[in-house]
Amino acid sequence: MSTRTYRDAVGCLNSLQSNAAALDLVRATGGRSSAFAIPEMIEYLGVIGYKPADLNALNVIHVTGTKGKGSTSAFTDNLLREAHPEWKIGLYTSPHLVAVRERVRINGKPLSEEDFAKFFFEVWDKIDQNKTRVETTPDKPGYFRFMTLVAFHTFLSLKVDVTILEVGVGGTHDSTNIVPKPIVTGITALGIDHVNVLGKTLAEIAWQKGGIFKEGVPAFTVNQPVEGLDVLKQQAKDLKSSEFNVVNPPPELSNIKLGLAGKHQIQNAALAVHLARTFLRSRHSLPSSEFLTDSFVRGLENARWPGRCQTVEDPVYTNTTWYLDGAHTLESLECCMHWFVSPDVGLLADAGKQGPRILIFNCTSGRSGSTFLEAIHLHTAAQLKSFNSDESASSFFDHVIFCTNVTYADGGFKGDLTTLSIPEADLTQLKTQHQLSSAWSVLVPTFPTENIHVLPSIEHAVNLVRQLESGTKHASILVTGSLHLVGGVIEVAGLSFSLQL
C-alpha cells in the first residue's frame, strides 16, 4: 500500500467484517467453537511480537457485564485521571460512535488519525507478513480481535501506567481475556433481558462473565439476581480470585451530580470507585481511607460517555435539543425513558415553549422491535403518571421516525460507520422499518399515520427533523435503539464538535 492514511486503515479494518449472509450462516451452524477463541488470539498476539505475559505491564482493570460496562469503564478512567493527572491512562472500549479511533483512548482522548494509522499498520503488516500459524487459524483476525490487538500494541508502545479494558462480548472466550494477571476485575449488571435475546440462562451468562476472574486478583460485582450471583461466587472460587466483593452504592453517592445521567449510573459509579480504589491501593497511592476523596468526587462529576443518556444542544439550530441514548435492550430502554420523560429533559418546565417531540428509532434485525416499542410506550406512560402530568403517552411524541443505520441519503456509509451486517431486505425493502411502523400503529392506534415515517437513511431522518423543527418553540429529538444509529445522527447532524469526538 503506497499510502498509510487513517482512511486507508479504516478501509482495511472494514475488510475484516462479516457480511449479513455470513453471519446468518454462522448462527445457523452454531459458529466456530469457542474453544479456539483464546488460543487463536494468543497466536495472533505472538505474530505481532508479544507474549501474554507482556500484557501484564499494562496494569489492567478488566470490566465486563451485560449493561453498564462502558459507563463503568468511563467512570474508572476519569477517577484515575483526576487522582493522578500525571499518569498515562489507556482506555479500550467498544463500539465507537463516530470514529473507530474512539475505541483506543489515551487520557480520555481518542487516538489522533495519524497515531491510529501508525499503530494500525504496524499490526497489519506483521500479520500480513507472518503466515506461519496453526493451519486452522484464519490468516487475519476478525474486526474486534484486530482492534484488540491494535489496542494492546498501542498501549504497550506508549507505556501506559494503567489500562481500563472493556470486554467485547461475554468474558471467558472474549479476545480481551488473554491478560494473565490484571490488577482487578469487575462485573456490572447482568441484564435479565439478555437471557431471552441470547437464548441462554442467567447462570450461563454469569459463567461467561465470571471467566475474566484470575488467580490472586480481586473480583468485584454489583448486586445481581441470586442465580447469577451464586455462579459468580463459584467462578471466583474456582478461578482462585484473591477476594470476591459485592458492591452496594454508599449513601453519599446520591449527593453527587454524576457526569453520566440516569439513576442506573449510581450503581456503575459505585463499582468504578471500588475498582479505582483497589488499583490505587495496589500502587500504594491511595490518598486516604475516605471512600470519596475530593479527586474522586471531581472524577464522578466530570465523567463523560457520549451517546448514553446524553443531552446535546444543536450547534446551529438553537431551539433544538438532541437526546442521545444507544439503549438496545429492554432494561436499558427503561432507563432511557426514565431519563427522557422527566422534568427539564423531555418535559420542559415551560410548557408553552414545548415544540415537537420526535422519536428516531431503529433496532437490530432479529430483535423484537414491537416489544421494544411497547416498552418505550409503557415507560412513557408510567413516567408521566409519576410526575402527575396531564399529557398522554399516546400523544407524547408528535412524530416517530424509523430509519436504517445507513449514514447518507445516497446509500453510502461514513467509513468508520460502515457495516456489512445489515440484511439486504432492510437495505432495499426497509423490512425492519416497516415492521416497526406497523407495530407502532397497533400499539398507538390513535397516532396519526402521516406522522409515522419510514426512511432509508439517517440523513433522510435528520433532514426531516430539520423540516419539522419549529422556529419559536423548542424541538426535542430522542434518538435510541442502537448505538450505530446514535453515531450516525451525531455525524449527519453535525454534533461531533459539541461532543469533542
Coordinates of C-alpha atoms in Angstrom, one line a residue:
M1 CA 0.0 0.0 0.0
S2 CA 1.6 3.3 -1.1
T3 CA -0.3 5.5 1.4
R4 CA -0.9 4.9 5.0
T5 CA -3.7 7.2 6.0
Y6 CA -6.4 6.9 8.6
R7 CA -8.9 6.4 5.8
D8 CA -6.7 3.5 4.5
A9 CA -6.7 2.0 7.9
V10 CA -10.5 2.2 8.2
G11 CA -10.8 0.6 4.8
C12 CA -8.6 -2.3 5.8
L13 CA -10.4 -2.7 9.1
N14 CA -13.8 -2.9 7.3
S15 CA -12.5 -5.7 5.1
L16 CA -12.4 -7.8 8.3
Q17 CA -16.2 -7.6 8.8
S18 CA -18.5 -10.4 8.1
N19 CA -21.5 -9.7 5.9
A20 CA -25.1 -10.4 6.8
A21 CA -25.2 -13.7 4.9
A22 CA -22.0 -15.0 6.5
L23 CA -23.3 -14.0 10.0
D24 CA -26.6 -15.9 9.3
L25 CA -24.6 -19.0 8.3
V26 CA -22.5 -18.7 11.5
R27 CA -25.7 -18.6 13.6
A28 CA -27.3 -21.5 11.7
T29 CA -24.3 -23.7 12.2
G30 CA -23.6 -22.7 15.8
G31 CA -20.5 -20.8 14.9
R32 CA -16.9 -21.7 15.3
S33 CA -16.2 -23.5 18.5
S34 CA -15.4 -21.0 21.3
A35 CA -12.6 -23.4 22.4
F36 CA -10.5 -21.9 19.6
A37 CA -11.1 -18.3 20.6
I38 CA -8.4 -17.8 23.2
P39 CA -5.7 -20.0 21.6
E40 CA -6.1 -18.1 18.3
M41 CA -5.9 -14.8 20.0
I42 CA -2.7 -15.8 21.7
E43 CA -1.4 -16.9 18.4
Y44 CA -2.1 -13.6 16.8
L45 CA -0.5 -11.8 19.7
G46 CA 2.6 -13.9 19.1
V47 CA 2.6 -12.9 15.4
I48 CA 2.8 -9.2 16.3
G49 CA 5.7 -9.9 18.7
Y50 CA 4.2 -10.2 22.1
K51 CA 3.6 -12.9 24.7
P52 CA 0.6 -12.9 27.0
A53 CA 2.9 -12.2 30.0
D54 CA 3.9 -8.9 28.3
L55 CA 0.3 -7.7 28.7
N56 CA 0.7 -7.7 32.5
A57 CA 2.8 -4.5 32.0
L58 CA -0.4 -2.7 31.0
N59 CA -1.7 -2.9 34.6
V60 CA -5.2 -3.9 33.5
I61 CA -8.5 -3.1 35.1
H62 CA -10.8 -5.6 33.3
V63 CA -14.5 -4.9 33.1
T64 CA -17.4 -6.9 31.8
G65 CA -21.2 -7.2 32.2
T66 CA -24.3 -7.1 30.0
K67 CA -25.1 -3.5 30.7
G68 CA -23.2 -0.6 32.1
K69 CA -19.7 -1.9 31.4
G70 CA -18.9 1.1 29.1
S71 CA -20.1 3.6 31.6
T72 CA -18.3 1.9 34.5
S73 CA -15.1 1.9 32.4
A74 CA -15.5 5.6 31.6
F75 CA -16.1 6.4 35.3
T76 CA -13.0 4.4 36.3
D77 CA -10.9 6.2 33.7
N78 CA -12.0 9.6 34.9
L79 CA -11.5 8.7 38.6
L80 CA -7.9 7.7 37.9
R81 CA -7.1 10.7 35.7
E82 CA -8.4 13.1 38.4
A83 CA -6.4 11.2 41.1
H84 CA -3.2 11.0 39.1
P85 CA -3.2 13.6 36.3
E86 CA 0.5 12.8 35.7
W87 CA -0.3 9.2 34.7
K88 CA -0.8 8.0 31.1
I89 CA -4.1 6.1 31.1
G90 CA -5.3 3.8 28.4
L91 CA -9.0 3.1 27.8
Y92 CA -10.2 0.4 25.4
T93 CA -14.0 0.2 24.7
S94 CA -16.5 -0.7 22.0
P95 CA -18.4 0.0 19.9
H96 CA -17.5 3.5 18.7
L97 CA -20.0 6.2 17.8
V98 CA -18.5 8.2 15.0
A99 CA -14.8 7.3 14.5
V100 CA -13.2 3.9 15.2
R101 CA -10.3 5.6 16.9
E102 CA -12.6 6.4 19.8
R103 CA -12.1 2.8 20.9
V104 CA -8.5 3.4 21.9
R105 CA -8.1 6.5 24.1
I106 CA -5.1 8.0 26.0
N107 CA -6.0 10.2 28.9
G108 CA -9.6 10.4 27.8
K109 CA -8.9 11.4 24.2
P110 CA -9.2 9.2 21.1
L111 CA -6.0 8.5 19.2
S112 CA -5.3 11.0 16.5
E113 CA -5.8 9.9 13.0
E114 CA -2.1 9.8 12.4
D115 CA -1.4 7.7 15.5
F116 CA -4.2 5.3 14.8
A117 CA -2.9 4.8 11.3
K118 CA 0.6 4.3 12.6
F119 CA -0.2 1.6 15.2
F120 CA -2.8 0.0 13.0
F121 CA -0.5 -0.6 10.1
E122 CA 2.3 -1.8 12.4
V123 CA -0.1 -4.6 13.4
W124 CA -1.5 -5.1 9.9
D125 CA 1.9 -5.6 8.3
K126 CA 3.2 -8.1 10.9
I127 CA 0.1 -10.2 10.4
D128 CA 0.4 -9.8 6.7
Q129 CA 4.0 -10.9 6.6
N130 CA 3.9 -13.8 9.0
K131 CA 1.7 -16.6 7.7
T132 CA 3.3 -19.4 9.8
R133 CA 0.3 -20.2 12.0
V134 CA -1.7 -23.2 13.1
E135 CA -3.5 -24.5 10.0
T136 CA -7.0 -23.9 11.4
T137 CA -6.3 -20.3 12.3
P138 CA -7.6 -17.7 9.8
D139 CA -5.0 -15.6 8.1
K140 CA -6.4 -12.5 9.7
P141 CA -8.4 -12.0 12.8
G142 CA -11.9 -10.5 12.7
Y143 CA -12.8 -6.8 13.3
F144 CA -13.0 -6.8 17.1
R145 CA -10.0 -9.2 17.6
F146 CA -7.9 -7.0 15.3
M147 CA -8.9 -3.8 17.2
T148 CA -8.0 -5.5 20.5
L149 CA -4.5 -6.3 19.1
V150 CA -4.2 -2.7 18.0
A151 CA -5.1 -1.5 21.5
F152 CA -2.6 -3.8 23.1
H153 CA 0.1 -2.7 20.7
T154 CA -0.7 1.0 21.2
F155 CA -0.7 0.8 25.0
L156 CA 2.5 -1.2 25.2
S157 CA 4.2 1.1 22.7
L158 CA 3.2 4.2 24.7
K159 CA 4.0 2.6 28.0
V160 CA 0.7 3.5 29.7
D161 CA 0.6 3.4 33.5
V162 CA -2.8 1.7 33.6
T163 CA -5.3 0.2 31.1
I164 CA -9.1 0.1 31.6
L165 CA -10.0 -2.8 29.4
E166 CA -13.7 -3.4 28.5
V167 CA -14.8 -6.8 27.4
G168 CA -16.4 -7.0 24.0
V169 CA -18.8 -9.9 24.3
G170 CA -19.1 -12.4 27.2
G171 CA -15.9 -12.8 29.1
T172 CA -14.4 -16.3 29.2
H173 CA -13.8 -16.5 25.4
D174 CA -13.5 -12.8 24.7
S175 CA -10.4 -11.6 22.9
T176 CA -9.5 -9.2 25.7
N177 CA -9.3 -12.2 28.1
I178 CA -5.7 -13.1 27.4
V179 CA -4.2 -10.9 30.1
P180 CA -2.7 -13.4 32.6
K181 CA -2.8 -11.2 35.7
P182 CA -4.9 -8.0 35.7
I183 CA -4.8 -5.8 38.8
V184 CA -8.6 -6.0 39.5
T185 CA -11.7 -7.3 37.7
G186 CA -15.2 -6.0 37.8
I187 CA -18.6 -7.2 36.6
T188 CA -21.5 -4.8 36.0
A189 CA -25.2 -5.7 36.0
L190 CA -26.3 -9.0 34.3
G191 CA -29.3 -7.9 32.3
I192 CA -32.3 -10.2 32.6
D193 CA -33.5 -9.4 29.1
H194 CA -30.2 -10.7 27.6
V195 CA -31.4 -14.2 28.8
N196 CA -34.2 -14.1 26.2
V197 CA -32.2 -12.4 23.5
L198 CA -29.2 -14.7 23.7
G199 CA -31.2 -17.8 24.4
K200 CA -29.0 -18.5 27.5
T201 CA -29.9 -18.9 31.1
L202 CA -28.7 -16.3 33.6
A203 CA -26.4 -18.9 35.1
E204 CA -24.7 -19.4 31.7
I205 CA -24.3 -15.7 31.1
A206 CA -22.9 -15.3 34.6
W207 CA -20.4 -18.1 34.0
Q208 CA -19.2 -16.4 30.8
K209 CA -18.8 -13.0 32.6
G210 CA -17.0 -14.6 35.6
G211 CA -14.5 -16.0 33.1
I212 CA -12.4 -12.8 33.5
F213 CA -11.6 -13.6 37.1
K214 CA -8.0 -14.6 37.7
E215 CA -6.0 -16.3 40.4
G216 CA -4.8 -13.9 43.0
V217 CA -6.8 -11.0 41.6
P218 CA -9.6 -9.1 43.5
A219 CA -13.0 -9.5 41.9
F220 CA -15.9 -7.1 42.3
T221 CA -19.5 -7.1 41.1
V222 CA -22.8 -5.2 41.8
N223 CA -25.9 -6.8 43.3
Q224 CA -27.1 -9.5 40.9
P225 CA -30.1 -11.8 40.8
V226 CA -29.4 -14.8 43.1
E227 CA -29.0 -17.3 40.2
G228 CA -26.3 -15.1 38.6
L229 CA -24.6 -14.1 41.9
D230 CA -24.2 -17.7 43.0
V231 CA -22.4 -18.6 39.8
L232 CA -20.1 -15.6 40.1
K233 CA -19.2 -16.6 43.6
Q234 CA -18.4 -20.1 42.4
Q235 CA -16.4 -18.7 39.5
A236 CA -14.4 -16.6 41.8
K237 CA -13.7 -19.6 44.0
D238 CA -12.8 -21.9 41.0
L239 CA -10.6 -19.4 39.4
K240 CA -9.0 -18.5 42.8
S241 CA -9.7 -14.8 42.9
S242 CA -8.0 -13.3 46.0
E243 CA -11.3 -11.9 47.1
F244 CA -14.9 -11.6 45.9
N245 CA -16.9 -8.4 46.7
V246 CA -20.5 -7.4 46.1
V247 CA -20.7 -3.6 45.8
N248 CA -23.5 -1.6 47.4
P249 CA -23.7 2.1 46.5
P250 CA -23.0 4.2 49.6
P251 CA -25.5 6.9 50.6
E252 CA -23.0 9.7 49.8
L253 CA -23.1 8.9 46.1
S254 CA -26.7 10.1 45.9
N255 CA -25.5 13.6 46.8
I256 CA -23.2 13.8 43.8
K257 CA -24.3 15.0 40.4
L258 CA -22.8 12.4 38.3
G259 CA -21.4 13.3 34.9
L260 CA -23.5 10.5 33.3
A261 CA -27.2 10.9 33.5
G262 CA -29.7 8.4 34.8
K263 CA -30.4 6.7 38.2
H264 CA -28.8 3.5 37.0
Q265 CA -25.4 5.2 36.8
I266 CA -25.2 5.3 40.6
Q267 CA -24.5 1.5 40.6
N268 CA -21.9 1.9 37.9
A269 CA -20.2 4.7 39.7
A270 CA -20.0 2.7 42.9
L271 CA -18.3 -0.2 41.1
A272 CA -15.9 2.2 39.4
V273 CA -14.9 3.7 42.7
H274 CA -14.1 0.3 44.2
L275 CA -12.1 -0.6 41.1
A276 CA -10.2 2.6 41.2
R277 CA -9.5 2.4 44.9
T278 CA -8.3 -1.2 44.6
F279 CA -6.0 -0.2 41.8
L280 CA -4.6 2.8 43.7
R281 CA -4.1 0.5 46.8
S282 CA -2.1 -1.9 44.7
R283 CA 0.2 1.0 43.7
H284 CA 0.4 2.3 47.3
S285 CA -1.1 5.6 46.1
L286 CA -4.5 5.5 47.8
P287 CA -4.5 9.0 49.5
S288 CA -6.8 8.1 52.4
S289 CA -9.3 5.7 53.7
E290 CA -12.1 8.0 52.8
F291 CA -14.4 6.3 50.2
L292 CA -14.9 9.5 48.1
T293 CA -11.9 11.8 48.1
D294 CA -12.2 15.3 46.5
S295 CA -10.5 14.0 43.4
F296 CA -12.9 11.1 43.2
V297 CA -15.9 13.5 43.5
R298 CA -14.5 15.5 40.6
G299 CA -13.9 12.4 38.6
L300 CA -17.5 11.3 39.0
E301 CA -18.9 14.8 38.3
N302 CA -16.7 15.3 35.2
A303 CA -17.1 11.9 33.7
R304 CA -18.4 11.9 30.1
W305 CA -19.6 9.0 27.9
P306 CA -21.1 10.1 24.6
G307 CA -24.3 8.6 23.4
R308 CA -25.5 7.4 26.7
C309 CA -28.4 9.4 28.2
Q310 CA -26.7 12.5 26.8
T311 CA -28.2 15.9 26.1
V312 CA -26.7 17.9 23.2
E313 CA -27.8 21.3 22.1
D314 CA -27.7 21.7 18.3
P315 CA -24.8 23.9 17.4
V316 CA -26.7 25.6 14.6
Y317 CA -30.4 25.2 15.3
T318 CA -30.6 26.9 18.7
N319 CA -34.2 25.8 19.5
T320 CA -33.3 22.1 19.0
T321 CA -32.0 19.7 21.6
W322 CA -30.9 16.2 20.8
Y323 CA -31.3 13.4 23.4
L324 CA -28.9 10.5 22.6
D325 CA -29.1 7.1 24.1
G326 CA -27.9 3.9 22.5
A327 CA -30.2 1.7 24.6
H328 CA -30.8 -1.6 22.8
T329 CA -32.2 -3.9 25.5
L330 CA -35.5 -3.7 27.4
E331 CA -33.7 -2.8 30.6
S332 CA -31.6 -0.1 29.0
L333 CA -34.7 1.3 27.2
E334 CA -36.5 1.5 30.6
C335 CA -33.5 3.6 31.9
C336 CA -33.6 5.7 28.8
M337 CA -37.3 6.6 29.2
H338 CA -36.9 7.3 32.9
W339 CA -34.3 9.8 31.9
F340 CA -36.0 11.4 28.9
V341 CA -39.6 11.6 30.3
S342 CA -38.6 13.7 33.3
P343 CA -38.6 17.5 34.1
D344 CA -36.0 19.6 32.3
V345 CA -35.3 16.8 29.9
G346 CA -38.3 15.7 27.7
L347 CA -40.7 17.6 30.0
L348 CA -39.9 21.3 29.7
A349 CA -40.7 23.4 32.7
D350 CA -42.4 26.0 30.5
A351 CA -45.0 24.0 28.6
G352 CA -45.6 27.0 26.3
K353 CA -42.1 26.6 24.8
Q354 CA -42.5 22.8 24.2
G355 CA -42.2 22.3 20.5
P356 CA -42.4 18.9 18.6
R357 CA -41.1 15.8 20.3
I358 CA -39.6 13.4 17.8
L359 CA -38.5 9.8 18.3
I360 CA -35.9 8.4 15.9
F361 CA -35.6 4.7 16.4
N362 CA -34.0 1.6 14.9
C363 CA -33.1 -1.8 16.3
T364 CA -31.0 -4.7 15.1
S365 CA -32.8 -7.1 12.8
G366 CA -33.9 -10.2 14.8
R367 CA -34.6 -8.3 18.0
S368 CA -38.2 -7.9 18.9
G369 CA -38.9 -4.4 17.8
S370 CA -42.5 -4.5 18.8
T371 CA -41.5 -5.4 22.3
F372 CA -39.0 -2.6 22.5
L373 CA -41.6 0.0 21.2
E374 CA -44.1 -1.3 23.8
A375 CA -41.5 -0.8 26.5
I376 CA -41.0 2.8 25.3
H377 CA -44.7 3.5 25.4
L378 CA -45.4 1.8 28.8
H379 CA -42.5 3.6 30.5
T380 CA -43.5 6.9 29.0
A381 CA -47.0 6.4 30.5
A382 CA -45.6 5.4 33.9
Q383 CA -43.3 8.4 34.0
L384 CA -46.0 10.9 33.0
K385 CA -48.2 9.4 35.8
S386 CA -45.4 9.7 38.3
F387 CA -45.0 13.4 37.6
N388 CA -48.8 14.0 37.6
S389 CA -48.6 15.1 34.0
D390 CA -51.8 15.7 32.1
E391 CA -50.1 14.5 28.9
S392 CA -51.0 11.2 27.4
A393 CA -48.3 8.6 26.4
S394 CA -50.2 8.2 23.1
S395 CA -49.5 11.8 22.1
F396 CA -46.3 12.4 23.9
F397 CA -44.3 12.1 20.7
D398 CA -45.5 14.2 17.8
H399 CA -43.6 12.2 15.2
V400 CA -41.8 8.9 15.1
I401 CA -39.1 8.1 12.5
F402 CA -37.9 4.6 11.8
C403 CA -34.8 4.6 9.6
T404 CA -32.0 2.2 8.8
N405 CA -28.4 2.7 10.1
V406 CA -27.2 3.7 6.6
T407 CA -25.5 7.0 7.1
Y408 CA -26.2 9.0 3.9
A409 CA -29.1 9.6 1.6
D410 CA -27.1 8.2 -1.3
G411 CA -26.9 4.8 0.4
G412 CA -23.3 5.2 1.5
F413 CA -21.8 4.9 4.9
K414 CA -19.2 7.1 6.6
G415 CA -16.1 4.9 6.5
D416 CA -16.0 4.4 10.3
L417 CA -19.7 3.5 10.4
T418 CA -19.7 1.0 7.5
T419 CA -21.5 -2.2 8.4
L420 CA -21.8 -5.3 6.3
S421 CA -24.2 -6.9 8.7
I422 CA -27.4 -5.2 7.6
P423 CA -29.7 -7.7 5.8
E424 CA -30.3 -7.0 2.2
A425 CA -34.1 -6.8 2.8
D426 CA -33.5 -3.9 5.2
L427 CA -31.4 -2.0 2.6
T428 CA -33.7 -2.5 -0.3
Q429 CA -37.2 -3.0 1.2
L430 CA -36.8 -1.4 4.6
K431 CA -38.3 -4.6 6.1
T432 CA -37.4 -3.9 9.7
Q433 CA -38.5 -0.3 9.5
H434 CA -41.9 -1.2 8.0
Q435 CA -42.4 -3.8 10.8
L436 CA -41.6 -1.1 13.4
S437 CA -44.1 1.3 11.8
S438 CA -46.8 -1.3 11.8
A439 CA -46.0 -2.2 15.4
W440 CA -46.3 1.4 16.5
S441 CA -49.7 1.8 14.7
V442 CA -51.0 -1.2 16.6
L443 CA -49.5 -0.1 19.8
V444 CA -50.9 3.5 19.5
P445 CA -53.9 3.3 17.2
T446 CA -54.7 7.0 17.6
F447 CA -51.3 8.1 16.4
P448 CA -51.6 10.0 13.1
T449 CA -50.3 7.7 10.3
E450 CA -48.9 10.7 8.5
N451 CA -46.6 11.3 11.4
I452 CA -45.1 7.8 11.3
H453 CA -42.1 7.9 8.9
V454 CA -40.2 5.1 7.4
L455 CA -36.9 6.3 5.9
P456 CA -33.9 4.7 4.1
S457 CA -31.1 6.5 5.9
I458 CA -30.1 8.6 8.9
E459 CA -29.5 11.6 6.6
H460 CA -33.2 11.3 5.5
A461 CA -34.2 11.3 9.2
V462 CA -32.1 14.3 10.1
N463 CA -33.4 16.2 7.0
L464 CA -37.0 15.5 8.1
V465 CA -36.3 16.7 11.6
R466 CA -35.0 20.0 10.2
Q467 CA -38.3 20.4 8.3
L468 CA -40.3 19.6 11.4
E469 CA -38.4 22.0 13.7
S470 CA -40.4 25.0 14.9
G471 CA -38.5 28.3 14.9
T472 CA -40.1 29.7 18.1
K473 CA -40.6 26.5 20.2
H474 CA -38.2 24.0 21.4
A475 CA -37.8 20.8 19.5
S476 CA -36.8 17.7 21.5
I477 CA -35.4 14.7 19.5
L478 CA -34.8 11.4 21.2
V479 CA -32.5 9.0 19.3
T480 CA -32.4 5.5 20.7
G481 CA -32.5 1.8 20.0
S482 CA -29.0 1.5 18.5
L483 CA -25.5 3.0 19.2
H484 CA -24.8 2.8 15.5
L485 CA -27.9 4.9 14.9
V486 CA -26.8 7.4 17.5
G487 CA -23.4 7.6 16.0
G488 CA -24.8 8.2 12.5
V489 CA -27.0 11.0 13.9
I490 CA -24.0 12.7 15.6
E491 CA -22.2 12.6 12.2
V492 CA -25.0 13.8 10.0
A493 CA -26.5 16.4 12.3
G494 CA -23.0 17.9 12.9
L495 CA -22.9 17.1 16.6
S496 CA -19.3 15.8 16.7
F497 CA -17.9 19.1 17.5
S498 CA -20.2 19.5 20.5
L499 CA -19.2 16.1 21.8
Q500 CA -15.5 16.7 21.1
L501 CA -15.1 13.3 19.4

